[in-house]
CSV table of C-alpha atoms (C1' of nucleotides) in Angstrom, one decimal:
chain,number,residue,atom,x,y,z
A,8,MET,CA,0.0,0.0,0.0
A,9,THR,CA,1.6,3.3,-1.1
A,10,LYS,CA,1.8,6.3,1.1
A,11,ILE,CA,-0.6,8.3,-1.0
A,12,LYS,CA,-3.1,5.5,-0.9
A,13,GLN,CA,-3.0,5.0,2.8
A,14,GLN,CA,-3.1,8.7,3.5
A,15,LEU,CA,-6.1,9.0,1.4
A,16,ASP,CA,-7.7,6.1,3.2
A,17,THR,CA,-7.4,7.6,6.7
A,18,ARG,CA,-8.0,11.1,5.6
A,19,ASN,CA,-11.0,10.1,3.5
A,20,ALA,CA,-12.4,7.9,6.2
A,21,LEU,CA,-12.4,10.9,8.5
A,22,ILE,CA,-14.1,13.0,5.8
A,23,GLN,CA,-16.8,10.4,5.3
A,24,SER,CA,-17.5,10.2,9.0
A,25,GLY,CA,-17.4,14.0,9.1
A,26,ILE,CA,-20.1,14.4,6.5
A,27,LYS,CA,-22.3,11.9,8.3
A,28,LEU,CA,-21.8,13.2,11.8
A,29,PHE,CA,-21.5,16.9,11.1
A,30,GLY,CA,-24.7,16.5,9.0
A,31,GLU,CA,-26.5,14.8,11.8
A,32,TYR,CA,-25.2,16.7,14.8
A,33,GLY,CA,-23.7,19.9,13.4
A,34,LEU,CA,-20.2,21.1,13.9
A,35,ASN,CA,-20.6,21.9,17.6
A,36,GLY,CA,-22.6,18.8,18.4
A,37,THR,CA,-20.0,16.4,16.9
A,38,SER,CA,-17.0,15.7,19.1
A,39,THR,CA,-13.6,14.6,17.9
A,40,ARG,CA,-14.2,11.4,19.9
A,41,MET,CA,-17.3,10.6,17.9
A,42,LEU,CA,-15.5,11.1,14.7
A,43,SER,CA,-12.6,9.0,15.8
A,44,HIS,CA,-14.8,6.2,17.0
A,45,ASP,CA,-17.0,6.3,13.8
A,46,CYS,CA,-14.1,5.6,11.4
A,47,GLY,CA,-11.6,4.0,13.7
A,48,ALA,CA,-8.9,6.6,13.2
A,49,ASN,CA,-7.0,7.7,16.2
A,50,ILE,CA,-8.2,11.1,17.5
A,51,ALA,CA,-4.9,12.8,17.0
A,52,LEU,CA,-5.2,12.3,13.3
A,53,ILE,CA,-7.8,15.0,13.0
A,54,SER,CA,-5.3,17.7,13.8
A,55,TYR,CA,-2.6,15.8,12.0
A,56,HIS,CA,-4.4,15.7,8.7
A,57,PHE,CA,-6.7,18.8,9.0
A,58,GLY,CA,-5.1,21.0,11.6
A,59,ASN,CA,-8.1,20.9,13.9
A,60,LYS,CA,-11.8,20.0,13.9
A,61,GLU,CA,-12.8,23.1,11.9
A,62,GLY,CA,-10.2,22.0,9.3
A,63,LEU,CA,-12.0,18.7,9.0
A,64,TYR,CA,-15.3,20.5,8.6
A,65,GLU,CA,-13.9,22.6,5.8
A,66,ALA,CA,-12.5,19.5,4.1
A,67,CYS,CA,-15.9,17.9,4.2
A,68,LEU,CA,-17.4,20.9,2.5
A,69,ASP,CA,-14.6,20.9,0.0
A,70,TYR,CA,-15.3,17.3,-0.7
A,71,ILE,CA,-19.0,17.9,-1.1
A,72,SER,CA,-18.4,20.9,-3.3
A,73,LEU,CA,-16.1,18.9,-5.7
A,74,ARG,CA,-18.6,16.0,-5.8
A,75,ILE,CA,-21.5,18.3,-6.6
A,76,GLN,CA,-19.5,20.0,-9.3
A,77,ASP,CA,-18.8,16.6,-10.7
A,78,TYR,CA,-22.5,15.7,-10.3
A,79,ILE,CA,-23.7,18.7,-12.3
A,80,LYS,CA,-20.8,18.5,-14.7
A,81,GLY,CA,-22.8,16.4,-17.1
A,82,THR,CA,-25.6,18.9,-17.1
A,83,TYR,CA,-23.2,21.8,-17.7
A,84,VAL,CA,-21.3,20.1,-20.5
A,85,THR,CA,-24.4,19.9,-22.6
A,86,LEU,CA,-25.7,23.3,-21.5
A,87,GLY,CA,-22.5,25.3,-21.4
A,88,ASP,CA,-22.8,26.6,-24.9
A,89,ILE,CA,-26.2,27.9,-24.4
A,90,ILE,CA,-25.3,29.6,-21.2
A,91,ARG,CA,-22.4,31.3,-22.7
A,92,LYS,CA,-24.4,32.7,-25.6
A,93,GLU,CA,-25.0,36.4,-25.6
A,94,LYS,CA,-28.6,35.9,-26.5
A,95,PRO,CA,-30.0,32.4,-26.1
A,96,THR,CA,-33.5,31.8,-27.5
A,97,ALA,CA,-36.4,31.3,-25.2
A,98,HIS,CA,-36.5,27.7,-26.2
A,99,GLU,CA,-32.8,27.3,-25.3
A,100,ALA,CA,-33.3,29.0,-22.0
A,101,LYS,CA,-36.1,26.7,-21.1
A,102,GLN,CA,-33.8,23.7,-21.8
A,103,VAL,CA,-31.3,25.1,-19.4
A,104,ILE,CA,-33.9,25.6,-16.7
A,105,ASP,CA,-35.4,22.2,-17.1
A,106,SER,CA,-32.0,20.5,-16.9
A,107,ILE,CA,-30.9,22.3,-13.8
A,108,ILE,CA,-34.1,21.6,-12.0
A,109,GLU,CA,-34.0,17.9,-13.1
A,110,THR,CA,-30.5,17.6,-11.8
A,111,MET,CA,-31.4,19.2,-8.5
A,112,LEU,CA,-34.4,17.0,-8.0
A,113,THR,CA,-32.5,13.9,-8.7
A,114,MET,CA,-29.8,15.0,-6.3
A,115,PHE,CA,-32.2,15.9,-3.6
A,116,LEU,CA,-34.7,13.0,-3.9
A,117,VAL,CA,-33.2,10.1,-5.6
A,118,HIS,CA,-29.6,9.2,-5.3
A,119,GLU,CA,-28.2,7.8,-2.1
A,120,GLU,CA,-24.8,9.4,-1.7
A,121,PRO,CA,-26.0,12.9,-2.3
A,122,LYS,CA,-28.5,12.4,0.5
A,123,SER,CA,-25.6,12.6,3.0
A,124,TRP,CA,-24.5,15.9,1.4
A,125,ASN,CA,-27.9,17.4,1.5
A,126,VAL,CA,-28.1,17.5,5.3
A,127,LEU,CA,-24.9,19.4,5.6
A,128,ILE,CA,-25.9,21.7,2.8
A,129,SER,CA,-29.2,22.3,4.4
A,130,ARG,CA,-27.4,23.2,7.6
A,131,GLU,CA,-25.1,25.6,5.9
A,132,GLN,CA,-27.9,27.2,4.0
A,133,SER,CA,-30.0,28.1,7.0
A,134,ASN,CA,-27.1,28.8,9.4
A,135,PRO,CA,-23.9,29.5,7.6
A,136,THR,CA,-20.6,28.9,9.2
A,137,PRO,CA,-17.5,30.7,8.1
A,138,ALA,CA,-17.1,27.7,5.7
A,139,PHE,CA,-20.3,28.6,3.8
A,140,ASP,CA,-18.2,30.3,1.2
A,141,ILE,CA,-16.9,27.0,0.0
A,142,ILE,CA,-20.3,25.9,-1.1
A,143,TYR,CA,-21.7,29.3,-2.1
A,144,ASP,CA,-18.9,30.4,-4.3
A,145,SER,CA,-18.5,27.1,-6.1
A,146,ILE,CA,-22.1,26.0,-6.6
A,147,ILE,CA,-24.9,28.1,-5.3
A,148,LYS,CA,-23.7,31.4,-6.9
A,149,ARG,CA,-23.4,29.8,-10.3
A,150,ILE,CA,-26.8,28.3,-10.2
A,151,GLN,CA,-28.3,31.6,-9.0
A,152,GLN,CA,-26.7,33.6,-11.8
A,153,ASP,CA,-27.6,31.0,-14.5
A,154,LEU,CA,-31.2,30.7,-13.4
A,155,THR,CA,-31.6,34.4,-13.0
A,156,ARG,CA,-30.6,34.9,-16.5
A,157,MET,CA,-32.3,32.0,-18.1
A,158,ILE,CA,-35.6,32.6,-16.4
A,159,ALA,CA,-35.5,36.3,-17.4
A,160,ILE,CA,-34.8,35.4,-21.0
A,161,TYR,CA,-37.5,32.8,-21.2
A,162,ILE,CA,-40.2,35.1,-19.8
A,163,GLY,CA,-38.9,38.2,-21.6
A,164,ARG,CA,-37.7,40.3,-18.7
A,165,ASP,CA,-34.5,42.1,-17.9
A,166,PRO,CA,-31.9,39.6,-16.7
A,167,ASN,CA,-30.0,42.3,-14.8
A,168,SER,CA,-32.9,43.6,-12.7
A,169,GLU,CA,-33.3,43.0,-9.0
A,170,GLU,CA,-36.7,41.6,-9.7
A,171,SER,CA,-35.0,38.8,-11.8
A,172,LYS,CA,-32.8,38.0,-8.9
A,173,ILE,CA,-35.7,37.8,-6.5
A,174,ARG,CA,-37.7,35.7,-9.0
A,175,SER,CA,-34.9,33.1,-9.3
A,176,HIS,CA,-34.6,32.9,-5.5
A,177,ILE,CA,-38.2,32.0,-5.3
A,178,PHE,CA,-37.7,29.5,-8.1
A,179,ILE,CA,-34.8,27.8,-6.5
A,180,SER,CA,-36.6,27.7,-3.2
A,181,GLN,CA,-39.3,25.6,-4.7
A,182,VAL,CA,-36.9,22.8,-5.1
A,183,LEU,CA,-34.6,23.5,-2.3
A,184,GLY,CA,-37.5,23.2,0.1
A,185,PHE,CA,-37.3,19.5,-0.2
A,186,ILE,CA,-34.1,19.5,1.8
A,187,THR,CA,-34.4,22.7,3.8
A,188,SER,CA,-37.8,21.7,5.1
A,189,ARG,CA,-37.5,18.0,4.7
A,190,GLU,CA,-38.9,17.0,8.1
A,191,SER,CA,-42.0,19.1,7.5
A,192,PHE,CA,-42.5,17.6,4.1
A,193,LEU,CA,-42.1,14.1,5.3
A,194,ARG,CA,-44.6,14.6,8.1
A,195,HIS,CA,-47.1,16.2,5.8
A,196,MET,CA,-46.7,13.2,3.5
A,197,GLY,CA,-47.2,10.9,6.4
A,198,THR,CA,-44.0,8.9,6.0
A,199,ASP,CA,-40.4,8.6,7.3
A,200,ASN,CA,-39.1,7.9,3.8
A,201,LEU,CA,-40.5,8.8,0.5
A,202,SER,CA,-41.5,5.8,-1.6
A,203,GLN,CA,-40.6,5.5,-5.2
A,204,ALA,CA,-44.2,6.3,-6.1
A,205,GLN,CA,-44.1,9.4,-3.9
A,206,ILE,CA,-40.9,10.5,-5.5
A,207,GLY,CA,-42.4,10.1,-8.9
A,208,LYS,CA,-45.4,12.2,-8.0
A,209,THR,CA,-43.2,14.8,-6.5
A,210,ARG,CA,-41.2,15.2,-9.7
A,211,LYS,CA,-44.4,15.4,-11.7
A,212,VAL,CA,-46.0,18.0,-9.5
A,213,VAL,CA,-42.8,20.1,-9.5
A,214,LYS,CA,-42.6,20.0,-13.3
A,215,GLU,CA,-46.3,20.9,-13.7
A,216,TYR,CA,-45.8,23.7,-11.2
A,217,ILE,CA,-42.8,25.3,-12.7
A,218,ASP,CA,-44.0,25.0,-16.3
A,219,THR,CA,-47.2,26.7,-15.3
A,220,VAL,CA,-45.5,29.6,-13.6
A,221,LEU,CA,-42.9,30.1,-16.3
A,222,ASN,CA,-45.5,30.0,-19.1
A,223,GLY,CA,-47.8,32.2,-17.1
A,224,LEU,CA,-45.1,34.8,-16.6
A,225,ARG,CA,-44.1,34.5,-20.2
A,226,ALA,CA,-47.7,35.0,-21.4
A,227,CYS,CA,-48.1,38.1,-19.2
A,228,GLN,CA,-45.0,39.5,-20.7
A,229,LEU,CA,-46.2,38.9,-24.2
A,230,LYS,CA,-49.3,41.0,-23.3
A,231,GLU,CA,-47.5,43.9,-21.6
A,232,ALA,CA,-44.5,46.1,-22.2
A,233,GLU,CA,-42.1,45.9,-19.2
B,16,MET,CA,-42.0,43.7,43.0
B,17,THR,CA,-44.1,40.6,43.4
B,18,LYS,CA,-42.7,37.1,43.2
B,19,ILE,CA,-44.5,36.3,40.0
B,20,LYS,CA,-43.2,39.5,38.4
B,21,GLN,CA,-39.6,38.8,39.4
B,22,GLN,CA,-39.7,35.2,38.4
B,23,LEU,CA,-40.9,36.2,35.0
B,24,ASP,CA,-38.2,38.8,34.7
B,25,THR,CA,-35.4,36.4,35.3
B,26,ARG,CA,-37.0,33.5,33.5
B,27,ASN,CA,-38.0,35.7,30.5
B,28,ALA,CA,-34.5,37.3,30.4
B,29,LEU,CA,-33.1,33.9,30.0
B,30,ILE,CA,-35.6,33.0,27.3
B,31,GLN,CA,-34.8,36.2,25.3
B,32,SER,CA,-31.0,35.5,25.6
B,33,GLY,CA,-31.8,31.9,24.6
B,34,ILE,CA,-33.7,32.9,21.4
B,35,LYS,CA,-30.8,35.1,20.4
B,36,LEU,CA,-27.9,32.9,21.2
B,37,PHE,CA,-29.5,29.5,20.3
B,38,GLY,CA,-30.5,31.2,17.0
B,39,GLU,CA,-27.0,32.4,16.3
B,40,TYR,CA,-24.9,29.5,17.7
B,41,GLY,CA,-27.4,26.6,17.9
B,42,LEU,CA,-28.2,24.5,20.9
B,43,ASN,CA,-24.8,22.8,21.1
B,44,GLY,CA,-22.8,25.9,20.3
B,45,THR,CA,-24.4,28.0,23.0
B,46,SER,CA,-23.0,27.4,26.5
B,47,THR,CA,-24.7,27.9,29.8
B,48,ARG,CA,-22.0,30.5,30.6
B,49,MET,CA,-22.8,32.5,27.4
B,50,LEU,CA,-26.5,32.5,28.4
B,51,SER,CA,-25.7,33.5,31.9
B,52,HIS,CA,-23.4,36.3,30.8
B,53,ASP,CA,-25.8,37.6,28.2
B,54,CYS,CA,-28.7,38.3,30.5
B,55,GLY,CA,-26.9,38.6,33.8
B,56,ALA,CA,-28.6,35.7,35.5
B,57,ASN,CA,-26.6,33.3,37.6
B,58,ILE,CA,-25.8,30.1,35.7
B,59,ALA,CA,-27.6,27.9,38.3
B,60,LEU,CA,-30.8,29.6,37.4
B,61,ILE,CA,-31.0,27.7,34.1
B,62,SER,CA,-31.5,24.5,35.8
B,63,TYR,CA,-33.5,26.1,38.6
B,64,HIS,CA,-36.1,27.5,36.2
B,65,PHE,CA,-35.9,25.1,33.3
B,66,GLY,CA,-34.4,21.9,34.6
B,67,ASN,CA,-31.4,22.0,32.3
B,68,LYS,CA,-30.2,23.7,29.1
B,69,GLU,CA,-32.5,21.6,26.9
B,70,GLY,CA,-35.4,22.8,29.0
B,71,LEU,CA,-34.5,26.4,28.3
B,72,TYR,CA,-34.3,25.5,24.6
B,73,GLU,CA,-37.8,24.1,24.7
B,74,ALA,CA,-39.0,27.1,26.6
B,75,CYS,CA,-37.6,29.3,23.8
B,76,LEU,CA,-39.5,27.3,21.2
B,77,ASP,CA,-42.7,27.4,23.3
B,78,TYR,CA,-42.3,31.2,23.6
B,79,ILE,CA,-41.8,31.5,19.8
B,80,SER,CA,-44.7,29.2,19.2
B,81,LEU,CA,-47.1,31.3,21.3
B,82,ARG,CA,-45.9,34.5,19.8
B,83,ILE,CA,-46.3,33.3,16.3
B,84,GLN,CA,-49.8,32.0,17.1
B,85,ASP,CA,-50.5,35.5,18.4
B,86,TYR,CA,-49.0,37.0,15.3
B,87,ILE,CA,-51.2,35.0,13.0
B,88,LYS,CA,-54.2,35.2,15.2
B,89,GLY,CA,-55.4,38.4,13.4
B,90,THR,CA,-55.2,36.6,10.1
B,91,TYR,CA,-57.0,33.5,11.4
B,92,VAL,CA,-59.8,35.5,13.1
B,93,THR,CA,-60.9,36.9,9.8
B,94,LEU,CA,-60.3,33.7,7.8
B,95,GLY,CA,-61.5,31.2,10.3
B,96,ASP,CA,-65.0,31.1,9.0
B,97,ILE,CA,-63.9,30.4,5.5
B,98,ILE,CA,-61.5,27.7,6.5
B,99,ARG,CA,-64.1,25.9,8.5
B,100,LYS,CA,-66.6,25.9,5.6
B,101,GLU,CA,-67.2,22.5,4.0
B,102,LYS,CA,-67.0,24.1,0.6
B,103,PRO,CA,-65.5,27.5,0.3
B,104,THR,CA,-65.7,29.2,-3.0
B,105,ALA,CA,-62.6,29.6,-5.1
B,106,HIS,CA,-62.7,33.4,-4.4
B,107,GLU,CA,-62.8,32.7,-0.7
B,108,ALA,CA,-60.0,30.2,-0.9
B,109,LYS,CA,-57.9,32.8,-2.7
B,110,GLN,CA,-58.5,35.2,0.1
B,111,VAL,CA,-57.2,32.7,2.6
B,112,ILE,CA,-54.1,32.0,0.5
B,113,ASP,CA,-53.3,35.6,0.0
B,114,SER,CA,-53.7,36.5,3.7
B,115,ILE,CA,-51.5,33.7,4.9
B,116,ILE,CA,-48.8,34.5,2.4
B,117,GLU,CA,-49.0,38.2,3.3
B,118,THR,CA,-48.6,37.4,7.0
B,119,MET,CA,-45.6,35.1,6.3
B,120,LEU,CA,-43.9,37.7,4.2
B,121,THR,CA,-44.4,40.4,6.8
B,122,MET,CA,-43.1,38.1,9.5
B,123,PHE,CA,-40.1,37.1,7.5
B,124,LEU,CA,-39.1,40.3,6.0
B,125,VAL,CA,-40.5,43.3,7.9
B,126,HIS,CA,-40.9,43.1,11.6
B,127,GLU,CA,-38.0,43.3,13.9
B,128,GLU,CA,-38.9,40.9,16.7
B,129,PRO,CA,-39.9,38.1,14.5
B,130,LYS,CA,-36.5,38.2,12.9
B,131,SER,CA,-35.0,36.8,16.0
B,132,TRP,CA,-37.5,33.9,15.8
B,133,ASN,CA,-36.8,33.2,12.2
B,134,VAL,CA,-33.2,32.1,12.7
B,135,LEU,CA,-34.3,29.5,15.3
B,136,ILE,CA,-37.2,28.4,13.1
B,137,SER,CA,-34.9,28.1,10.2
B,138,ARG,CA,-32.5,25.9,12.3
B,139,GLU,CA,-35.3,23.7,13.4
B,140,GLN,CA,-36.7,23.4,9.9
B,141,SER,CA,-33.5,22.2,8.4
B,142,ASN,CA,-32.2,20.2,11.3
B,143,PRO,CA,-34.9,19.3,13.7
B,144,THR,CA,-34.1,18.7,17.3
B,145,PRO,CA,-36.5,16.7,19.5
B,146,ALA,CA,-38.1,20.0,20.3
B,147,PHE,CA,-39.2,20.5,16.7
B,148,ASP,CA,-42.6,19.1,17.5
B,149,ILE,CA,-43.4,22.3,19.5
B,150,ILE,CA,-43.2,24.4,16.4
B,151,TYR,CA,-44.5,21.8,13.9
B,152,ASP,CA,-47.6,20.8,15.8
B,153,SER,CA,-48.7,24.3,16.7
B,154,ILE,CA,-47.9,26.2,13.5
B,155,ILE,CA,-46.4,24.5,10.6
B,156,LYS,CA,-48.9,21.6,10.4
B,157,ARG,CA,-51.8,24.0,10.5
B,158,ILE,CA,-50.5,26.1,7.7
B,159,GLN,CA,-49.7,23.1,5.6
B,160,GLN,CA,-53.2,21.7,6.0
B,161,ASP,CA,-54.9,24.9,5.4
B,162,LEU,CA,-52.9,25.8,2.3
B,163,THR,CA,-53.2,22.3,0.9
B,164,ARG,CA,-56.9,22.6,1.0
B,165,MET,CA,-57.3,26.2,-0.1
B,166,ILE,CA,-54.9,25.8,-3.0
B,167,ALA,CA,-56.6,22.7,-4.2
B,168,ILE,CA,-60.0,24.3,-3.9
B,169,TYR,CA,-58.9,27.4,-5.8
B,170,ILE,CA,-57.4,25.4,-8.7
B,171,GLY,CA,-60.1,22.8,-8.7
B,172,ARG,CA,-58.2,19.8,-7.6
B,173,ASP,CA,-58.8,17.1,-4.9
B,174,PRO,CA,-57.8,18.5,-1.5
B,175,ASN,CA,-57.0,15.1,-0.2
B,176,SER,CA,-54.6,13.9,-2.8
B,177,GLU,CA,-50.9,13.5,-2.3
B,178,GLU,CA,-50.3,15.8,-5.2
B,179,SER,CA,-52.1,18.5,-3.3
B,180,LYS,CA,-49.8,18.0,-0.3
B,181,ILE,CA,-46.7,18.2,-2.6
B,182,ARG,CA,-48.1,21.3,-4.3
B,183,SER,CA,-48.6,23.1,-1.0
B,184,HIS,CA,-45.1,22.2,0.1
B,185,ILE,CA,-43.7,23.8,-3.1
B,186,PHE,CA,-45.9,26.8,-2.4
B,187,ILE,CA,-44.8,27.3,1.1
B,188,SER,CA,-41.1,26.8,0.2
B,189,GLN,CA,-41.4,29.8,-2.1
B,190,VAL,CA,-41.8,32.1,0.9
B,191,LEU,CA,-39.9,30.0,3.5
B,192,GLY,CA,-36.8,30.3,1.3
B,193,PHE,CA,-36.4,33.8,2.5
B,194,ILE,CA,-35.4,32.5,5.9
B,195,THR,CA,-34.1,29.0,5.1
B,196,SER,CA,-31.7,30.3,2.5
B,197,ARG,CA,-31.4,33.9,3.7
B,198,GLU,CA,-27.6,34.1,3.3
B,199,SER,CA,-27.8,33.0,-0.3
B,200,PHE,CA,-30.5,35.5,-1.0
B,201,LEU,CA,-28.7,38.4,0.6
B,202,ARG,CA,-25.5,37.6,-1.3
B,203,HIS,CA,-27.4,37.4,-4.6
B,204,MET,CA,-29.0,40.7,-3.8
B,205,GLY,CA,-25.6,42.1,-3.0
B,206,THR,CA,-26.4,43.4,0.5
B,207,ASP,CA,-26.1,42.5,4.2
B,208,ASN,CA,-29.5,43.9,4.9
B,209,LEU,CA,-32.5,44.3,2.6
B,210,SER,CA,-33.4,47.9,2.1
B,211,GLN,CA,-37.1,49.0,2.3
B,212,ALA,CA,-37.0,49.3,-1.5
B,213,GLN,CA,-35.7,45.8,-1.9
B,214,ILE,CA,-38.3,44.5,0.6
B,215,GLY,CA,-41.0,46.2,-1.4
B,216,LYS,CA,-39.8,44.7,-4.7
B,217,THR,CA,-39.6,41.3,-3.1
B,218,ARG,CA,-43.2,41.4,-1.9
B,219,LYS,CA,-44.3,42.5,-5.4
B,220,VAL,CA,-42.4,39.8,-7.2
B,221,VAL,CA,-43.7,37.2,-4.8
B,222,LYS,CA,-47.3,38.3,-5.4
B,223,GLU,CA,-46.9,38.3,-9.1
B,224,TYR,CA,-45.3,34.9,-9.0
B,225,ILE,CA,-47.9,33.1,-6.9
B,226,ASP,CA,-50.8,34.8,-8.6
B,227,THR,CA,-49.4,33.6,-11.9
B,228,VAL,CA,-48.9,30.0,-10.8
B,229,LEU,CA,-52.2,29.7,-9.1
B,230,ASN,CA,-54.1,31.2,-12.0
B,231,GLY,CA,-52.2,29.1,-14.4
B,232,LEU,CA,-53.0,25.9,-12.6
B,233,ARG,CA,-56.6,27.0,-12.3
B,234,ALA,CA,-56.8,27.6,-16.0
B,235,CYS,CA,-55.3,24.2,-16.8
B,236,GLN,CA,-57.9,22.6,-14.6
B,237,LEU,CA,-60.8,24.4,-16.3
B,238,LYS,CA,-59.5,22.9,-19.6
B,239,GLU,CA,-59.0,19.4,-18.3
B,240,ALA,CA,-60.9,16.8,-16.3
B,241,GLU,CA,-58.6,15.6,-13.4
C,26,DT,C1',20.6,-1.8,5.0
C,27,DT,C1',20.3,2.5,7.2
C,28,DA,C1',18.5,6.9,7.7
C,29,DT,C1',14.9,9.9,7.0
C,30,DT,C1',10.2,11.0,6.6
C,31,DA,C1',5.4,10.2,7.4
C,32,DT,C1',1.9,8.2,9.9
C,33,DT,C1',-0.2,6.4,14.0
C,34,DT,C1',-0.7,5.6,18.8
C,35,DA,C1',-1.6,6.2,23.8
C,36,DA,C1',-1.4,9.2,27.2
C,37,DA,C1',-1.7,13.6,29.0
C,38,DC,C1',-3.0,18.4,29.3
C,39,DA,C1',-5.8,22.5,30.0
C,40,DA,C1',-9.9,24.4,29.3
C,41,DA,C1',-14.7,24.2,28.8
C,42,DT,C1',-19.0,22.4,30.0
C,43,DG,C1',-23.5,21.3,32.3
C,44,DT,C1',-25.0,20.5,36.6
C,45,DT,C1',-25.1,20.3,41.6
C,46,DT,C1',-24.7,22.0,46.3
C,47,DA,C1',-25.1,24.6,50.2
C,48,DA,C1',-25.4,29.0,51.9
C,49,DA,C1',-27.2,33.6,51.5
C,50,DT,C1',-30.7,36.6,50.3
C,51,DT,C1',-35.3,38.0,49.1
C,52,DT,C1',-40.1,37.6,49.2
C,53,DG,C1',-44.5,36.1,50.9
C,54,DT,C1',-47.6,34.7,54.5
C,55,DA,C1',-49.6,34.2,59.0
D,25,DT,C1',-42.4,40.1,63.4
D,26,DA,C1',-41.1,35.4,62.6
D,27,DC,C1',-41.1,31.8,59.8
D,28,DA,C1',-41.5,29.4,55.5
D,29,DA,C1',-40.9,29.4,50.8
D,30,DA,C1',-38.7,31.1,46.7
D,31,DT,C1',-34.9,32.9,44.4
D,32,DT,C1',-30.2,33.8,43.9
D,33,DT,C1',-25.3,33.2,44.5
D,34,DA,C1',-20.6,31.4,44.5
D,35,DA,C1',-18.1,27.6,44.5
D,36,DA,C1',-17.4,23.1,43.5
D,37,DC,C1',-17.8,18.9,40.9
D,38,DA,C1',-17.4,15.4,37.3
D,39,DT,C1',-17.3,14.9,32.8
D,40,DT,C1',-16.4,16.2,28.3
D,41,DT,C1',-13.7,18.5,24.9
D,42,DG,C1',-10.1,19.8,21.5
D,43,DT,C1',-5.6,19.6,21.2
D,44,DT,C1',-0.8,18.4,22.2
D,45,DT,C1',3.1,15.5,23.1
D,46,DA,C1',6.4,12.0,22.7
D,47,DA,C1',7.1,7.5,21.5
D,48,DA,C1',6.2,3.8,18.4
D,49,DT,C1',5.5,2.1,13.9
D,50,DA,C1',5.4,2.1,8.9
D,51,DA,C1',6.9,3.7,4.6
D,52,DT,C1',10.2,5.7,1.6
D,53,DA,C1',14.7,7.1,-0.3
D,54,DA,C1',19.5,6.7,-0.8
DNA sequence: TTATTATTTAAACAAATGTTTAAATTTGTA
DNA sequence: TACAAATTTAAACATTTGTTTAAATAATAA
């Protein structure tokens, strides 16, 4: 076993335990002994590899950030050309919107590994630590900007207006609510875990909802001069 | 000074400090010494009045729960009759929806005291502690149920379907996102604090948005048999 | 093979933490 | 006014916590 391999094993084991435990108990509610016990690494290795507990927390967010960027890379490969266009068509803009939403829904509702990221992201969203920048700058900001622009283009509004920023925030919140208010949603649905049928319904209702609002806003615009 | 008055002063001072500090640092990140120092009460008074730190946390949520119920009481006084009707009209249902949303926006964006509640609510939403029931059972559940039904009635769908539950979750998330993703929103808006002008724009964009989606869904329904 | 570097370990440290305890003080009641 | 009850205080306690330390072990390079 090479040095690099072994180092990554211990280091990575701590990161995986970190994502799980920090997600469940928060930074302050997770002790170095919990982390050590969870992955079997000696407690001194936290400061050896990461400097201190906060360093491990940041490493967890770095890891999640990279993985999410990987996760959405597929989406952005096919959409990058449209996004970079000076003037995408409304049809093109709608493609971007749909793809981003689809990716988010899949990430939030379907795949198993991302579920462990979601809890930590949800924590950071509602109560940012100093490490929030890691997630914000690499992922959230980009999605905000892209959706602000694409939505405005699709509905025929000014992409640079504050109204467009507000609108995209509302738009993103529609989907983000499945992780930031997950417990409320589950209780309302009367379950501890969404069934495949429930997930299917959710995706369908989301799609109907956003198509309706986007087309409604677009139709308003075709009738009025902004 | 009577006993009851004095007791309430110390007890209440601890609760106010609790709301502030638990909101900012979380339950685990707030020490009994911080609480004691913030309001000047001796540290032993936490267990004296509340049993332990968790008891104080619960008391804070109880306080917030009562205050929010008070806050929305005005809204529910005028809407109660409609909500209790077996078959409200679509017009009536829309009145309920608009009033609830207006109340939530005011609470989340405008008034100063509720702002201190919002942080703690946001925390509980995204990462429920055992005390989440306090807020859920008294407030969130009711709003979920009422909006599920009113939205379904307005757009002509079945109020008891799972789709209606999902739809109302999306609907609530549109507004809740202003507290559960507050940092992201502020950064996107390029400010640390929303100006009055920005708040005004936000309310206007929200109203346009939800009117559009509700009327869009309603129009779909008038064209299709569900 | 030896020396160097990197990793890991077990123990220790200093501080922080939530809670308890007993005494002092204040308040309320008869 | 005296006594009882309630509240408050300061100190102490036991545990937990994050981190450090020095030695042991493993891996790498010459």
